[in-house]
Tab-separated table of C-alpha atoms in Angstrom:
chain	number	residue	atom	x	y	z
O	203	MET	CA	0.000	0.000	0.000
O	204	GLY	CA	1.303	3.491	-0.855
O	205	ARG	CA	1.015	6.795	0.984
O	206	GLY	CA	-2.457	7.305	-0.402
O	207	SER	CA	-3.458	3.773	0.646
O	208	PHE	CA	-3.749	2.586	-2.957
O	209	PRO	CA	-3.063	-1.020	-3.815
O	210	ARG	CA	-0.190	-1.977	-6.028
O	211	ASP	CA	-1.453	-1.796	-9.569
O	212	GLU	CA	-0.558	-1.879	-13.231
O	213	TYR	CA	-1.279	1.195	-15.318
O	214	GLU	CA	-2.031	1.793	-18.933
O	215	ASP	CA	1.590	2.689	-19.739
O	216	GLY	CA	2.645	-0.723	-18.512
O	217	GLN	CA	4.640	0.565	-15.532
O	218	ALA	CA	4.198	-0.811	-12.083
O	219	TYR	CA	4.852	1.002	-8.823
O	220	ASP	CA	5.744	-0.453	-5.509
O	221	SER	CA	3.829	-0.099	-2.303
O	222	GLU	CA	5.702	3.062	-1.376
O	223	ASP	CA	4.555	4.899	-4.470
O	224	SER	CA	1.368	6.902	-4.741
O	225	ARG	CA	-0.684	7.695	-7.791
O	226	TYR	CA	-2.349	11.085	-8.236
O	227	ALA	CA	-4.374	12.670	-10.975
O	228	SER	CA	-5.433	16.235	-11.640
O	229	ALA	CA	-8.472	17.650	-13.274
O	230	TYR	CA	-6.641	18.154	-16.586
O	231	GLY	CA	-3.703	15.772	-16.951
O	232	ASP	CA	-0.777	14.033	-15.219
O	233	SER	CA	3.045	13.816	-15.066
O	234	PHE	CA	5.562	11.986	-12.965
O	235	GLY	CA	8.362	12.944	-10.602
O	236	ASP	CA	11.864	11.432	-10.201
O	237	ASP	CA	10.714	9.140	-7.438
O	238	GLY	CA	8.315	7.378	-9.770
O	239	SER	CA	5.221	8.890	-8.242
O	240	ARG	CA	2.478	10.173	-10.442
O	241	TYR	CA	1.316	13.723	-9.641
O	242	VAL	CA	-0.959	16.166	-11.303
O	243	SER	CA	-1.979	19.602	-10.060
O	244	ALA	CA	-5.499	20.955	-10.105
O	245	TYR	CA	-4.566	23.025	-13.123
O	246	GLY	CA	-2.432	20.586	-15.036
O	247	ASP	CA	0.985	21.733	-13.625
O	248	ALA	CA	3.739	19.129	-13.452
O	249	TYR	CA	5.569	18.414	-10.221
O	250	GLY	CA	8.981	16.926	-9.580
O	251	ASN	CA	12.438	18.189	-10.365
O	252	GLY	CA	11.329	20.795	-12.786
O	253	GLY	CA	8.186	21.758	-10.896
O	254	TYR	CA	7.270	23.064	-7.485
O	255	THR	CA	8.812	21.931	-4.263
O	256	ASP	CA	6.727	20.237	-1.613
O	257	GLU	CA	6.531	23.467	0.321
O	258	GLN	CA	5.157	25.233	-2.734
O	259	SER	CA	2.927	22.480	-4.033
O	260	ARG	CA	-0.818	22.759	-4.346
O	261	ALA	CA	-3.178	20.078	-3.138
O	262	LEU	CA	-3.166	16.979	-5.345
O	263	MET	CA	-5.977	14.597	-6.069
O	264	PRO	CA	-5.438	10.823	-5.749
O	265	VAL	CA	-6.900	8.498	-8.359
O	266	ALA	CA	-7.748	4.842	-8.276
O	267	SER	CA	-6.712	2.292	-10.813
O	268	ASP	CA	-9.672	3.016	-13.017
O	269	ASP	CA	-8.775	6.736	-13.066
O	270	GLU	CA	-11.681	7.562	-10.812
O	271	ARG	CA	-10.827	10.543	-8.601
O	272	LEU	CA	-10.668	10.035	-4.888
O	273	PRO	CA	-10.792	12.634	-2.098
O	274	ALA	CA	-7.751	14.903	-2.235
O	275	LEU	CA	-4.968	14.493	0.290
O	276	ALA	CA	-2.896	17.385	1.490
O	277	SER	CA	0.815	16.736	1.770
O	278	ASP	CA	1.270	19.123	4.681
O	279	GLU	CA	-0.477	21.788	6.748
O	280	THR	CA	0.434	24.531	4.264
O	281	SER	CA	-1.656	23.058	1.471
O	282	VAL	CA	-4.774	24.892	0.415
O	283	PRO	CA	-8.130	23.496	-0.797
O	284	THR	CA	-8.361	22.665	-4.478
O	285	ILE	CA	-10.670	24.990	-6.408
O	286	ILE	CA	-12.012	23.514	-9.613
O	287	PRO	CA	-13.663	26.170	-11.793
O	288	GLY	CA	-16.962	25.344	-13.447
O	289	SER	CA	-18.547	26.482	-16.676
O	290	GLY	CA	-21.773	27.762	-15.029
O	291	VAL	CA	-23.871	25.679	-17.428
O	292	SER	CA	-26.603	23.514	-15.884
O	293	MET	CA	-25.918	19.802	-16.191
O	294	GLY	CA	-29.694	19.187	-16.377
O	295	ASN	CA	-30.843	18.503	-19.905
O	296	PRO	CA	-33.418	19.508	-20.866
O	297	PHE	CA	-33.767	22.488	-18.496
O	298	ILE	CA	-37.271	22.487	-16.838
O	299	ARG	CA	-39.102	25.826	-17.177
O	300	ARG	CA	-41.280	27.222	-14.377
O	301	ARG	CA	-44.923	26.330	-14.923
O	302	GLU	CA	-47.003	29.342	-15.936
O	303	ARG	CA	-50.108	30.070	-13.842
O	304	PRO	CA	-53.347	30.376	-15.832
O	305	LEU	CA	-54.824	33.874	-16.054
O	306	THR	CA	-58.008	32.658	-14.360
O	307	LEU	CA	-56.051	31.516	-11.313
O	308	ARG	CA	-54.242	34.838	-11.087
O	309	LEU	CA	-57.490	36.790	-11.213
O	310	ALA	CA	-59.022	34.540	-8.539
O	311	VAL	CA	-56.090	35.149	-6.180
O	312	VAL	CA	-56.244	38.922	-6.707
O	313	THR	CA	-60.022	38.965	-6.154
O	314	LEU	CA	-59.726	36.925	-2.943
O	315	THR	CA	-57.032	39.264	-1.614
O	316	VAL	CA	-59.147	42.344	-2.294
O	317	CYS	CA	-62.175	40.748	-0.583
O	318	ILE	CA	-60.135	39.976	2.534
O	319	LEU	CA	-58.839	43.552	2.724
O	320	VAL	CA	-62.300	45.061	2.258
O	321	THR	CA	-63.853	42.674	4.791
O	322	GLY	CA	-61.319	43.847	7.350
O	323	LEU	CA	-62.861	47.306	7.208
O	324	PHE	CA	-66.202	45.969	8.355
O	325	ALA	CA	-67.322	44.096	11.448
O	326	VAL	CA	-70.509	42.627	12.732
O	327	THR	CA	-71.399	44.186	16.037
O	328	PRO	CA	-74.598	44.316	18.028
O	329	LEU	CA	-76.269	47.684	18.199
O	330	GLY	CA	-77.276	47.016	21.761
O	331	SER	CA	-73.867	46.584	23.411
O	332	SER	CA	-73.745	48.576	26.593
O	333	ALA	CA	-71.080	50.896	27.889
O	334	ASP	CA	-69.593	48.309	30.244
O	335	GLY	CA	-69.178	45.776	27.443
O	336	SER	CA	-72.027	43.510	28.575
O	337	MET	CA	-74.489	42.239	25.990
O	338	SER	CA	-77.861	40.598	26.254
O	339	SER	CA	-78.986	37.746	23.997
O	340	PHE	CA	-81.616	40.018	22.476
O	341	GLN	CA	-78.984	42.610	21.658
O	342	ALA	CA	-76.738	39.991	20.089
O	343	LEU	CA	-79.573	38.843	17.827
O	344	SER	CA	-80.329	42.394	16.786
O	345	GLY	CA	-76.805	43.045	15.520
O	346	ALA	CA	-76.165	44.993	12.333
O	347	VAL	CA	-73.157	45.623	10.076
O	348	LEU	CA	-71.626	48.971	10.999
O	349	TRP	CA	-68.781	50.938	9.498
O	350	HIS	CA	-66.170	51.278	12.202
O	351	ASN	CA	-64.766	54.776	12.291
O	352	SER	CA	-62.532	55.798	15.145
O	353	VAL	CA	-64.700	57.892	17.451
O	354	SER	CA	-63.013	59.997	20.102
O	355	PHE	CA	-64.905	60.032	23.400
O	356	HIS	CA	-64.555	60.493	27.130
O	357	TRP	CA	-66.344	58.819	30.044
O	358	TYR	CA	-69.082	60.298	32.203
O	359	VAL	CA	-70.503	58.757	35.396
O	360	ALA	CA	-74.284	59.229	35.660
O	361	LEU	CA	-75.554	61.099	38.706
O	362	VAL	CA	-78.912	61.099	40.479
O	363	GLY	CA	-81.490	62.893	38.342
O	364	ASP	CA	-79.448	62.732	35.131
O	365	THR	CA	-81.141	62.083	31.808
O	366	VAL	CA	-79.616	61.635	28.388
O	367	GLU	CA	-80.921	65.083	27.455
O	368	SER	CA	-79.450	66.804	30.522
O	369	ILE	CA	-76.068	65.145	29.960
O	370	ALA	CA	-76.073	66.080	26.256
O	371	SER	CA	-76.921	69.675	27.127
O	372	ALA	CA	-74.225	69.952	29.809
O	373	GLN	CA	-71.603	68.288	27.607
O	374	HIS	CA	-72.627	70.218	24.465
O	375	VAL	CA	-73.106	67.065	22.383
O	376	GLN	CA	-75.941	65.393	20.488
O	377	VAL	CA	-78.424	63.129	22.269
O	378	GLY	CA	-78.163	60.746	19.324
O	379	GLY	CA	-74.386	60.578	19.778
O	380	ILE	CA	-74.797	59.311	23.343
O	381	TYR	CA	-77.397	56.758	22.259
O	382	GLU	CA	-75.231	55.545	19.391
O	383	LEU	CA	-71.939	55.272	21.290
O	384	ASN	CA	-73.550	53.408	24.191
O	385	GLY	CA	-75.840	51.161	22.152
O	386	LEU	CA	-79.024	52.350	23.852
O	387	TYR	CA	-82.445	51.460	22.492
O	388	ALA	CA	-85.294	53.914	22.120
O	389	GLY	CA	-86.854	54.414	25.549
O	390	GLN	CA	-83.860	53.132	27.485
O	391	GLU	CA	-82.638	55.417	30.223
O	392	ILE	CA	-79.379	55.567	32.157
O	393	THR	CA	-78.326	54.318	35.584
O	394	VAL	CA	-76.726	56.136	38.522
O	395	ASN	CA	-72.981	55.493	39.005
O	396	LYS	CA	-72.665	53.846	35.601
O	397	GLU	CA	-70.078	55.081	33.072
O	398	TYR	CA	-71.243	56.270	29.658
O	399	LYS	CA	-69.302	57.267	26.567
O	400	ILE	CA	-69.626	60.922	25.590
O	401	PRO	CA	-68.437	61.830	22.058
O	402	ASP	CA	-65.877	64.615	21.788
O	403	ASP	CA	-67.333	65.692	18.449
O	404	PRO	CA	-70.317	67.991	19.218
O	405	PHE	CA	-72.050	66.924	15.988
O	406	TYR	CA	-71.515	63.175	16.238
O	407	GLY	CA	-74.809	61.216	16.068
O	408	LYS	CA	-76.894	64.249	15.089
O	409	ASN	CA	-79.101	62.204	12.744
O	410	PHE	CA	-78.899	58.889	14.606
O	411	ARG	CA	-82.172	57.182	15.516
O	412	PRO	CA	-81.919	54.320	18.033
O	413	PRO	CA	-83.564	50.994	17.258
O	414	SER	CA	-86.626	49.911	19.219
O	415	LEU	CA	-87.170	46.764	21.254
O	416	ILE	CA	-90.904	46.852	20.627
O	417	THR	CA	-92.756	44.318	18.496
O	418	THR	CA	-95.530	46.256	16.791
O	419	GLY	CA	-98.742	45.079	15.181
O	420	TYR	CA	-102.131	43.867	16.291
O	421	GLY	CA	-103.610	40.387	16.313
O	422	LYS	CA	-103.820	37.721	18.949
O	423	THR	CA	-102.949	38.714	22.522
O	424	VAL	CA	-99.604	37.230	23.618
O	425	LEU	CA	-98.259	36.988	27.154
O	426	GLY	CA	-94.531	37.228	26.409
O	427	ASP	CA	-91.332	37.254	28.469
O	428	SER	CA	-90.978	41.043	28.571
O	429	PRO	CA	-93.131	44.123	28.035
O	430	TRP	CA	-91.642	44.292	24.537
O	431	THR	CA	-92.666	40.786	23.489
O	432	SER	CA	-96.050	40.789	25.233
O	433	ILE	CA	-98.532	41.729	22.502
O	434	ALA	CA	-101.785	43.548	23.177
O	435	GLY	CA	-104.300	42.246	20.650
O	436	ASP	CA	-107.832	40.913	20.521
O	437	PRO	CA	-108.910	40.510	24.171
O	438	GLN	CA	-108.818	37.034	25.621
O	439	GLU	CA	-111.976	35.412	26.936
O	440	GLY	CA	-112.998	37.052	30.196
O	441	ALA	CA	-110.678	40.024	29.737
O	442	LEU	CA	-111.769	43.419	31.038
O	443	CYS	CA	-111.684	46.272	28.540
O	444	GLY	CA	-111.711	50.051	28.851
O	445	PRO	CA	-113.917	52.445	26.867
O	446	ASN	CA	-113.516	52.579	23.106
O	447	GLY	CA	-112.426	56.018	22.018
O	448	ASN	CA	-112.740	55.107	18.308
O	449	GLY	CA	-109.458	56.867	17.548
O	450	ASN	CA	-110.137	59.975	19.620
O	451	PRO	CA	-107.372	59.975	22.305
O	452	THR	CA	-109.265	61.834	25.037
O	453	ALA	CA	-112.295	59.576	24.564
O	454	TYR	CA	-110.409	56.648	26.107
O	455	HIS	CA	-110.602	58.441	29.484
O	456	LEU	CA	-107.186	57.635	30.881
O	457	VAL	CA	-106.564	58.669	34.505
O	458	SER	CA	-103.243	59.684	36.091
O	459	PRO	CA	-101.007	56.626	36.618
O	460	ASN	CA	-98.935	58.418	39.311
O	461	PRO	CA	-101.135	60.854	41.296
O	462	GLY	CA	-99.227	63.553	43.179
O	463	SER	CA	-96.190	63.333	40.896
O	464	HIS	CA	-94.316	66.064	39.052
O	465	TRP	CA	-93.254	66.334	35.436
O	466	VAL	CA	-89.757	65.164	34.479
O	467	ARG	CA	-89.648	64.813	30.713
O	468	GLY	CA	-91.805	63.999	27.744
O	469	PHE	CA	-92.067	61.839	24.642
O	470	THR	CA	-89.402	62.105	21.892
O	471	TRP	CA	-87.982	59.957	19.097
O	472	TYR	CA	-85.531	58.418	21.587
O	473	HIS	CA	-87.789	58.421	24.683
O	474	ASN	CA	-90.923	56.334	24.107
O	475	GLY	CA	-92.972	57.611	27.053
O	476	VAL	CA	-93.197	60.307	29.705
O	477	ASP	CA	-91.413	60.379	33.046
O	478	ILE	CA	-93.376	61.568	36.051
O	479	ALA	CA	-91.819	61.385	39.508
O	480	ALA	CA	-92.933	61.193	43.130
O	481	ASN	CA	-91.441	59.735	46.289
O	482	ALA	CA	-90.315	56.130	46.306
O	483	GLY	CA	-93.216	53.875	47.299
O	484	ASN	CA	-95.880	56.157	45.846
O	485	PRO	CA	-98.814	54.026	44.543
O	486	ILE	CA	-98.820	53.412	40.796
O	487	ARG	CA	-102.329	53.037	39.342
O	488	ALA	CA	-103.838	51.535	36.201
O	489	ALA	CA	-104.638	54.316	33.722
O	490	GLN	CA	-107.642	52.415	32.284
O	491	ASP	CA	-109.547	49.133	32.623
O	492	GLY	CA	-107.815	46.155	31.098
O	493	GLU	CA	-106.033	42.810	31.412
O	494	VAL	CA	-102.464	42.567	32.685
O	495	ILE	CA	-100.431	40.788	29.991
O	496	TRP	CA	-97.002	41.371	31.559
O	497	ALA	CA	-95.794	41.805	35.141
O	498	GLY	CA	-92.179	41.087	35.939
O	499	TRP	CA	-88.555	42.183	35.649
O	500	ASP	CA	-87.479	43.668	32.344
O	501	PHE	CA	-83.789	43.149	31.592
O	502	TYR	CA	-83.799	45.857	28.921
O	503	GLY	CA	-84.135	48.821	31.249
O	504	LEU	CA	-87.644	49.054	32.725
O	505	GLY	CA	-86.881	46.933	35.777
O	506	TYR	CA	-90.079	45.871	37.552
O	507	SER	CA	-92.734	46.702	34.986
O	508	ILE	CA	-96.315	46.034	33.904
O	509	LYS	CA	-98.167	46.046	30.589
O	510	ILE	CA	-101.959	46.219	30.380
O	511	ASN	CA	-104.078	45.434	27.333
O	512	ASN	CA	-106.835	48.048	27.492
O	513	CYS	CA	-108.441	46.678	24.292
O	514	PHE	CA	-109.520	48.535	21.165
O	515	HIS	CA	-105.869	48.661	19.991
O	516	ILE	CA	-104.753	50.527	23.146
O	517	ALA	CA	-102.200	49.352	25.744
O	518	THR	CA	-100.383	51.054	28.632
O	519	VAL	CA	-96.930	50.294	30.095
O	520	TYR	CA	-95.530	51.165	33.542
O	521	GLY	CA	-91.790	50.948	34.343
O	522	HIS	CA	-89.126	51.271	37.110
O	523	MET	CA	-91.418	50.190	39.943
O	524	GLU	CA	-90.130	49.112	43.322
O	525	GLN	CA	-92.760	46.432	43.806
O	526	LEU	CA	-95.430	44.728	41.687
O	527	LEU	CA	-98.895	44.137	43.127
O	528	VAL	CA	-100.542	42.330	40.165
O	529	LYS	CA	-99.678	39.405	37.907
O	530	ALA	CA	-100.151	38.481	34.246
O	531	GLY	CA	-103.707	37.409	33.358
O	532	GLN	CA	-105.304	39.548	36.068
O	533	ASN	CA	-108.013	42.122	35.271
O	534	VAL	CA	-107.737	45.648	36.719
O	535	HIS	CA	-109.927	48.751	36.770
O	536	ALA	CA	-108.855	52.314	36.130
O	537	GLY	CA	-107.327	53.714	39.329
O	538	ASP	CA	-106.480	50.301	40.851
O	539	ILE	CA	-103.067	50.192	42.554
O	540	ILE	CA	-100.831	47.896	40.496
O	541	GLY	CA	-97.421	48.619	42.079
O	542	LEU	CA	-95.192	50.997	44.036
O	543	GLU	CA	-92.931	53.668	42.577
O	544	GLY	CA	-89.231	52.930	42.479
O	545	SER	CA	-86.023	53.301	40.494
O	546	THR	CA	-85.332	49.800	39.204
O	547	GLY	CA	-83.776	49.000	35.849
O	548	PHE	CA	-82.055	51.831	33.993
O	549	SER	CA	-82.974	54.770	36.210
O	550	THR	CA	-81.344	57.679	38.036
O	551	GLY	CA	-84.045	58.230	40.642
O	552	PRO	CA	-87.589	57.241	41.675
O	553	HIS	CA	-90.065	57.926	38.859
O	554	LEU	CA	-92.600	56.240	36.630
O	555	HIS	CA	-91.867	55.657	32.967
O	556	PHE	CA	-95.378	55.671	31.490
O	557	MET	CA	-96.203	54.637	27.921
O	558	VAL	CA	-99.280	54.484	25.741
O	559	GLU	CA	-99.200	52.182	22.726
O	560	VAL	CA	-101.415	51.921	19.669
O	561	ASP	CA	-101.102	48.489	18.099
O	562	ASN	CA	-98.061	48.033	20.357
O	563	ASN	CA	-96.355	51.083	18.853
O	564	PRO	CA	-95.481	53.868	21.372
O	565	VAL	CA	-97.227	57.202	20.909
O	566	ASP	CA	-97.141	60.410	22.943
O	567	PRO	CA	-99.268	59.799	26.066
O	568	MET	CA	-100.001	63.509	26.445
O	569	ALA	CA	-102.537	63.395	23.602
O	570	TYR	CA	-104.694	61.156	25.840
O	571	TYR	CA	-104.600	63.774	28.606
O	572	GLY	CA	-105.500	66.726	26.417
O	573	TRP	CA	-101.846	67.824	26.535
O	574	SER	CA	-102.322	68.725	30.188
O	575	VAL	CA	-99.333	68.130	32.512
O	576	CYS	CA	-101.488	68.420	35.606
O	577	ARG	CA	-103.867	65.744	34.337
O	578	VAL	CA	-101.129	63.204	33.649
O	579	THR	CA	-99.382	63.917	36.962
O	580	GLY	CA	-102.629	64.074	38.919
O	581	ALA	CA	-101.735	67.502	40.273
O	582	CYS	CA	-104.916	69.252	39.052
């Protein structure tokens, strides 16, 4: 075996070399030194007497008997790696071209990208989300697609006696802006010690109209799970009915629902009744004969509340009571005590939220009292 660990072999020129000889080949040719060894440089340079010394030599490449190149061996620590230049031409034949994408596929990808970007500008959000982030199931179902602009606002903590109108006036903003930012429904009021968003823009929400919880229409009477889903319709068997005014509001002869109270505020597009206030515990009375079709706790702002079907397409609603004294299915006469005044639900102080509905649609109660404040408050 030689220095390169090659076996003794015969070569094409007929010469044999002993075990101490080594055979090397370069990338381009070969030559031999005086000691009988066969050396070739990486660039075809000859080595030996007329060539480079060992100290100057480049790395050589050993070859086997079949001229197959083997890993190069360095003669000493000063040798450098062999660098074999290439032509830069791919050895693959034929060269495989990149597959072209069809125009249809390209258009589909572009369209999908645009849709994703546009969709990111929109979001589905319930209109009824409250200021503290809580959300009722009804509000979740009544969601709508809204354009999300960045609205600058600050927080306000409701005080005793506050209303949306008084806050809007003091803060110099629009009532609609407060309703919109806080997800309030028409008729919903605010609660003491609760934080509400107040827009910084004085014109924000100027034309906003809050959605309503009320199911309108007339048909069969339904005892629902709230004053909003309880439908006043054709009277049930045995139901007590008030006088038929035949469309003339004062002819229905409504009496004061909260005698001895004082006026707080009236009916507007965002407030679906009138507020009349007295001391907590003041008796609340039925405004007309009828059948109670709702008496319970309303989660949407009215707290302890009652709805009476007065027949002939008329119904009355009473909210924020401290205690209920009647139940659904019970008949009452005008002036009967049905509950006690309170401040339950969304409220900033003891008062009665009183509503009159025609075919379950809120209308201004004052028309039924000849537009007289003293008649509706019982102060005449």
